[in-house]
PDB file of C-alpha atoms in Angstrom:
ATOM      1  CA  MET A 542      37.157  12.629  14.841  1.00 95.00           C
ATOM      2  CA  ASP A 543      37.268  10.567  11.672  1.00 97.00           C
ATOM      3  CA  LEU A 544      34.740  10.801   8.769  1.00 98.00           C
ATOM      4  CA  ILE A 545      35.197   8.362   5.942  1.00 98.00           C
ATOM      5  CA  LEU A 546      32.680   8.990   2.869  1.00 99.00           C
ATOM      6  CA  TRP A 547      32.530   6.093   0.734  1.00 99.00           C
ATOM      7  CA  ARG A 548      30.858   6.163  -2.522  1.00 99.00           C
ATOM      8  CA  HIS A 549      29.049   2.817  -3.536  1.00 98.00           C
ATOM      9  CA  ALA A 550      30.678   0.854  -6.158  1.00 98.00           C
ATOM     10  CA  ASP A 551      29.639   0.370  -9.969  1.00 98.00           C
ATOM     11  CA  ALA A 552      26.078  -0.664 -10.068  1.00 98.00           C
ATOM     12  CA  ALA A 553      23.848  -2.183 -12.772  1.00 98.00           C
ATOM     13  CA  GLU A 554      21.519  -0.105 -14.655  1.00 96.00           C
ATOM     14  CA  GLY A 555      17.873  -0.578 -14.003  1.00 93.00           C
ATOM     15  CA  PRO A 556      14.344   0.952 -13.547  1.00 92.00           C
ATOM     16  CA  GLU A 557      14.180   0.846  -9.711  1.00 94.00           C
ATOM     17  CA  ASP A 558      17.224   2.908  -8.565  1.00 93.00           C
ATOM     18  CA  GLN A 559      17.219   1.506  -5.111  1.00 96.00           C
ATOM     19  CA  ALA A 560      17.342  -2.012  -6.214  1.00 96.00           C
ATOM     20  CA  ARG A 561      20.359  -1.762  -8.457  1.00 97.00           C
ATOM     21  CA  PRO A 562      23.028  -4.617  -7.576  1.00 98.00           C
ATOM     22  CA  LEU A 563      26.690  -4.171  -8.040  1.00 98.00           C
ATOM     23  CA  THR A 564      28.159  -5.198 -11.150  1.00 98.00           C
ATOM     24  CA  PRO A 565      31.119  -7.517 -11.269  1.00 99.00           C
ATOM     25  CA  LYS A 566      33.187  -4.523 -11.683  1.00 98.00           C
ATOM     26  CA  GLY A 567      31.644  -3.246  -8.574  1.00 99.00           C
ATOM     27  CA  ILE A 568      32.148  -6.020  -6.451  1.00 99.00           C
ATOM     28  CA  LYS A 569      35.878  -5.858  -7.398  1.00 98.00           C
ATOM     29  CA  GLN A 570      35.909  -2.164  -6.475  1.00 99.00           C
ATOM     30  CA  ALA A 571      34.250  -2.922  -3.227  1.00 99.00           C
ATOM     31  CA  LYS A 572      36.194  -5.718  -2.259  1.00 98.00           C
ATOM     32  CA  ARG A 573      39.398  -3.724  -2.726  1.00 98.00           C
ATOM     33  CA  MET A 574      38.476  -0.672  -0.880  1.00 98.00           C
ATOM     34  CA  ALA A 575      37.079  -2.566   2.016  1.00 98.00           C
ATOM     35  CA  ALA A 576      40.407  -4.534   2.181  1.00 98.00           C
ATOM     36  CA  TRP A 577      42.366  -1.315   2.236  1.00 98.00           C
ATOM     37  CA  LEU A 578      40.047   0.048   4.862  1.00 98.00           C
ATOM     38  CA  ARG A 579      40.336  -3.141   7.039  1.00 97.00           C
ATOM     39  CA  VAL A 580      44.151  -2.550   7.031  1.00 97.00           C
ATOM     40  CA  GLN A 581      43.816   1.128   7.823  1.00 97.00           C
ATOM     41  CA  LEU A 582      41.082   0.433  10.740  1.00 96.00           C
ATOM     42  CA  LYS A 583      43.147  -2.471  12.157  1.00 94.00           C
ATOM     43  CA  ASP A 584      43.711  -0.471  15.262  1.00 91.00           C
ATOM     44  CA  VAL A 585      40.343   1.120  15.812  1.00 91.00           C
ATOM     45  CA  ALA A 586      38.575  -0.714  18.556  1.00 84.00           C
ATOM     46  CA  GLN A 587      35.316   0.301  17.367  1.00 92.00           C
ATOM     47  CA  TYR A 588      33.785   2.275  14.331  1.00 96.00           C
ATOM     48  CA  ARG A 589      30.570   3.157  13.029  1.00 97.00           C
ATOM     49  CA  LEU A 590      29.394   1.614   9.529  1.00 98.00           C
ATOM     50  CA  ILE A 591      26.328   3.550   7.740  1.00 98.00           C
ATOM     51  CA  CYS A 592      24.996   3.116   4.433  1.00 98.00           C
ATOM     52  CA  SER A 593      21.868   4.092   2.653  1.00 98.00           C
ATOM     53  CA  GLU A 594      18.984   1.831   1.853  1.00 98.00           C
ATOM     54  CA  ALA A 595      20.047   1.494  -1.659  1.00 98.00           C
ATOM     55  CA  ILE A 596      21.016  -2.383  -2.364  1.00 98.00           C
ATOM     56  CA  ARG A 597      24.427  -1.072  -4.107  1.00 98.00           C
ATOM     57  CA  SER A 598      25.173   0.881  -0.918  1.00 98.00           C
ATOM     58  CA  GLN A 599      24.396  -2.066   1.442  1.00 99.00           C
ATOM     59  CA  ALA A 600      26.370  -4.442  -0.879  1.00 99.00           C
ATOM     60  CA  THR A 601      29.426  -2.146  -0.866  1.00 99.00           C
ATOM     61  CA  ALA A 602      29.255  -1.795   3.078  1.00 99.00           C
ATOM     62  CA  ARG A 603      28.960  -5.526   3.371  1.00 98.00           C
ATOM     63  CA  TYR A 604      32.337  -6.137   1.983  1.00 98.00           C
ATOM     64  CA  LEU A 605      33.854  -4.028   5.011  1.00 98.00           C
ATOM     65  CA  ARG A 606      31.475  -5.439   7.666  1.00 96.00           C
ATOM     66  CA  ALA A 607      28.135  -7.241   7.846  1.00 95.00           C
ATOM     67  CA  ASP A 608      26.613  -5.267  10.460  1.00 96.00           C
ATOM     68  CA  ALA A 609      26.070  -1.677   8.852  1.00 97.00           C
ATOM     69  CA  GLU A 610      23.514   0.577  10.091  1.00 97.00           C
ATOM     70  CA  VAL A 611      21.141   1.226   7.599  1.00 98.00           C
ATOM     71  CA  ASP A 612      19.593   4.672   7.205  1.00 98.00           C
ATOM     72  CA  ARG A 613      17.090   6.264   4.745  1.00 97.00           C
ATOM     73  CA  ARG A 614      18.354   9.791   5.482  1.00 97.00           C
ATOM     74  CA  ILE A 615      21.232   9.348   3.264  1.00 98.00           C
ATOM     75  CA  ASN A 616      19.398   7.779   0.170  1.00 97.00           C
ATOM     76  CA  LEU A 617      20.004   9.709  -3.016  1.00 95.00           C
ATOM     77  CA  GLY A 618      18.092  13.043  -2.942  1.00 93.00           C
ATOM     78  CA  GLY A 619      18.333  13.250   0.717  1.00 92.00           C
ATOM     79  CA  PHE A 620      20.055  16.251   2.606  1.00 95.00           C
ATOM     80  CA  ASN A 621      23.748  16.493   2.629  1.00 96.00           C
ATOM     81  CA  ALA A 622      23.151  17.669   6.283  1.00 96.00           C
ATOM     82  CA  ALA A 623      21.896  14.192   7.254  1.00 96.00           C
ATOM     83  CA  TYR A 624      25.461  12.791   6.876  1.00 97.00           C
ATOM     84  CA  LEU A 625      26.763  15.118   9.415  1.00 96.00           C
ATOM     85  CA  GLU A 626      23.938  14.721  11.749  1.00 96.00           C
ATOM     86  CA  LEU A 627      23.941  10.789  11.474  1.00 96.00           C
ATOM     87  CA  ALA A 628      27.914  10.925  12.056  1.00 95.00           C
ATOM     88  CA  HIS A 629      27.479  13.153  14.853  1.00 94.00           C
ATOM     89  CA  TRP A 630      30.071  15.369  13.558  1.00 93.00           C
ATOM     90  CA  PRO A 631      31.931  16.881  15.067  1.00 88.00           C
ATOM     91  CA  ARG A 632      30.762  15.908  18.442  1.00 86.00           C
ATOM     92  CA  ASP A 633      32.141  12.190  18.751  1.00 83.00           C
ATOM     93  CA  ILE A 634      35.711  13.269  19.435  1.00 83.00           C
ATOM     94  CA  GLY A 635      38.005  10.381  18.819  1.00 87.00           C
ATOM     95  CA  LYS A 636      35.512   8.040  16.961  1.00 94.00           C
ATOM     96  CA  VAL A 637      35.538   7.118  13.558  1.00 97.00           C
ATOM     97  CA  VAL A 638      32.705   6.716  11.129  1.00 98.00           C
ATOM     98  CA  VAL A 639      32.372   5.086   7.773  1.00 98.00           C
ATOM     99  CA  MET A 640      29.444   6.244   5.652  1.00 98.00           C
ATOM    100  CA  VAL A 641      28.508   4.638   2.303  1.00 99.00           C
ATOM    101  CA  GLY A 642      26.595   6.600   0.244  1.00 98.00           C
ATOM    102  CA  HIS A 643      25.938   8.426  -2.933  1.00 98.00           C
ATOM    103  CA  GLN A 644      27.055  11.162  -5.279  1.00 97.00           C
ATOM    104  CA  PRO A 645      26.642  14.091  -5.341  1.00 98.00           C
ATOM    105  CA  HIS A 646      26.254  14.000  -1.739  1.00 98.00           C
ATOM    106  CA  ILE A 647      29.654  12.349  -0.855  1.00 98.00           C
ATOM    107  CA  GLY A 648      31.431  15.110  -2.863  1.00 98.00           C
ATOM    108  CA  GLN A 649      29.531  17.883  -1.489  1.00 98.00           C
ATOM    109  CA  VAL A 650      29.812  16.835   2.087  1.00 98.00           C
ATOM    110  CA  ALA A 651      33.487  16.459   1.664  1.00 98.00           C
ATOM    111  CA  SER A 652      34.063  19.790   0.129  1.00 98.00           C
ATOM    112  CA  LEU A 653      31.762  21.386   2.844  1.00 97.00           C
ATOM    113  CA  LEU A 654      34.184  19.866   5.412  1.00 96.00           C
ATOM    114  CA  LEU A 655      37.545  21.046   3.804  1.00 96.00           C
ATOM    115  CA  THR A 656      36.393  24.499   2.256  1.00 96.00           C
ATOM    116  CA  GLY A 657      33.254  25.533   4.124  1.00 94.00           C
ATOM    117  CA  LYS A 658      31.204  25.472   0.825  1.00 97.00           C
ATOM    118  CA  GLU A 659      29.176  22.537  -0.770  1.00 96.00           C
ATOM    119  CA  LEU A 660      30.804  22.231  -4.207  1.00 97.00           C
ATOM    120  CA  ASP A 661      30.324  19.555  -6.609  1.00 96.00           C
ATOM    121  CA  TRP A 662      33.215  17.496  -6.326  1.00 97.00           C
ATOM    122  CA  HIS A 663      33.275  14.327  -8.226  1.00 97.00           C
ATOM    123  CA  THR A 664      33.822  11.005  -6.360  1.00 97.00           C
ATOM    124  CA  ARG A 665      34.910   7.792  -8.309  1.00 97.00           C
ATOM    125  CA  LYS A 666      32.509   4.948  -7.743  1.00 98.00           C
ATOM    126  CA  GLY A 667      33.924   2.722  -4.911  1.00 98.00           C
ATOM    127  CA  GLY A 668      36.039   6.009  -3.928  1.00 99.00           C
ATOM    128  CA  ILE A 669      36.546   7.364  -0.375  1.00 99.00           C
ATOM    129  CA  TRP A 670      37.402  10.781   1.130  1.00 99.00           C
ATOM    130  CA  TRP A 671      38.657  10.468   4.610  1.00 98.00           C
ATOM    131  CA  ILE A 672      38.473  13.613   6.658  1.00 98.00           C
ATOM    132  CA  GLN A 673      39.837  13.968  10.320  1.00 96.00           C
ATOM    133  CA  ARG A 674      38.794  16.828  12.604  1.00 94.00           C
ATOM    134  CA  ARG A 675      41.845  17.421  15.017  1.00 91.00           C
ATOM    135  CA  VAL A 676      42.540  20.247  17.432  1.00 88.00           C
ATOM    136  CA  ILE A 677      46.150  21.595  16.986  1.00 86.00           C
ATOM    137  CA  ASP A 678      47.526  24.124  19.290  1.00 92.00           C
ATOM    138  CA  GLY A 679      43.984  24.939  20.596  1.00 90.00           C
ATOM    139  CA  ARG A 680      42.469  25.277  17.060  1.00 92.00           C
ATOM    140  CA  VAL A 681      40.295  23.086  15.111  1.00 89.00           C
ATOM    141  CA  LYS A 682      41.699  21.678  11.865  1.00 90.00           C
ATOM    142  CA  TYR A 683      40.178  19.829   8.997  1.00 91.00           C
ATOM    143  CA  VAL A 684      42.563  17.440   7.686  1.00 94.00           C
ATOM    144  CA  LEU A 685      42.198  15.271   4.358  1.00 98.00           C
ATOM    145  CA  LYS A 686      43.808  11.983   5.431  1.00 97.00           C
ATOM    146  CA  ALA A 687      42.946  10.233   2.135  1.00 98.00           C
ATOM    147  CA  ALA A 688      41.008  10.633  -1.232  1.00 98.00           C
ATOM    148  CA  LEU A 689      41.468   7.368  -3.103  1.00 97.00           C
ATOM    149  CA  GLY A 690      39.539   5.717  -6.046  1.00 97.00           C
ATOM    150  CA  PRO A 691      39.503   1.812  -5.780  1.00 96.00           C
ATOM    151  CA  GLU A 692      41.895   1.453  -8.571  1.00 95.00           C
ATOM    152  CA  LEU A 693      44.771   2.874  -6.300  1.00 94.00           C
ATOM    153  CA  VAL A 694      44.639   0.345  -3.653  1.00 93.00           C
TER     154      VAL A 694
END
C-alpha cells in the first residue's frame, strides 16, 4: 500500500481559516506537485484522492484530479488517526491513497509511520511524503519512497 501525504499549497491570510484560497504562489506549487504526481501515478489504474474541507486543501487536490473525496475528519485540528482510518492503512494492500491535508498532521502522521512516534516533522507547503508499506521476506517494512517540496519538481 502507498500513502501520499500532501500538504496544501500556500494560502492567503484571512479571518476565516477554512475559506482561505490559494495564493498565486500556492497555485504554482499545487500545479507543479500535481504534474509530478500525475507522472508518478500514470501506471496506477485507480487511486483515492481525499482532502479536508478547507478551500485551500480542495484547491490543491483539484490540480491533481477534480473528483477528490472531501472529509472533515482531516480538517486542521482533527485527529492524526483519521488520516490512517480514511486511507484504510494498512489494510488496502496494493492500493494508493493521496491525502491533502494540514500541518502539523501531515508531518506527525509521516513520522508515526516511519518511526513509530508522532513527532513534529515540518512539511513545506505543497510538499509530500510518499510512504510505502511492503512485505519483504515475510516482514512488514515501511519505506519512504519520496519526500519532496514543490520547488524540487
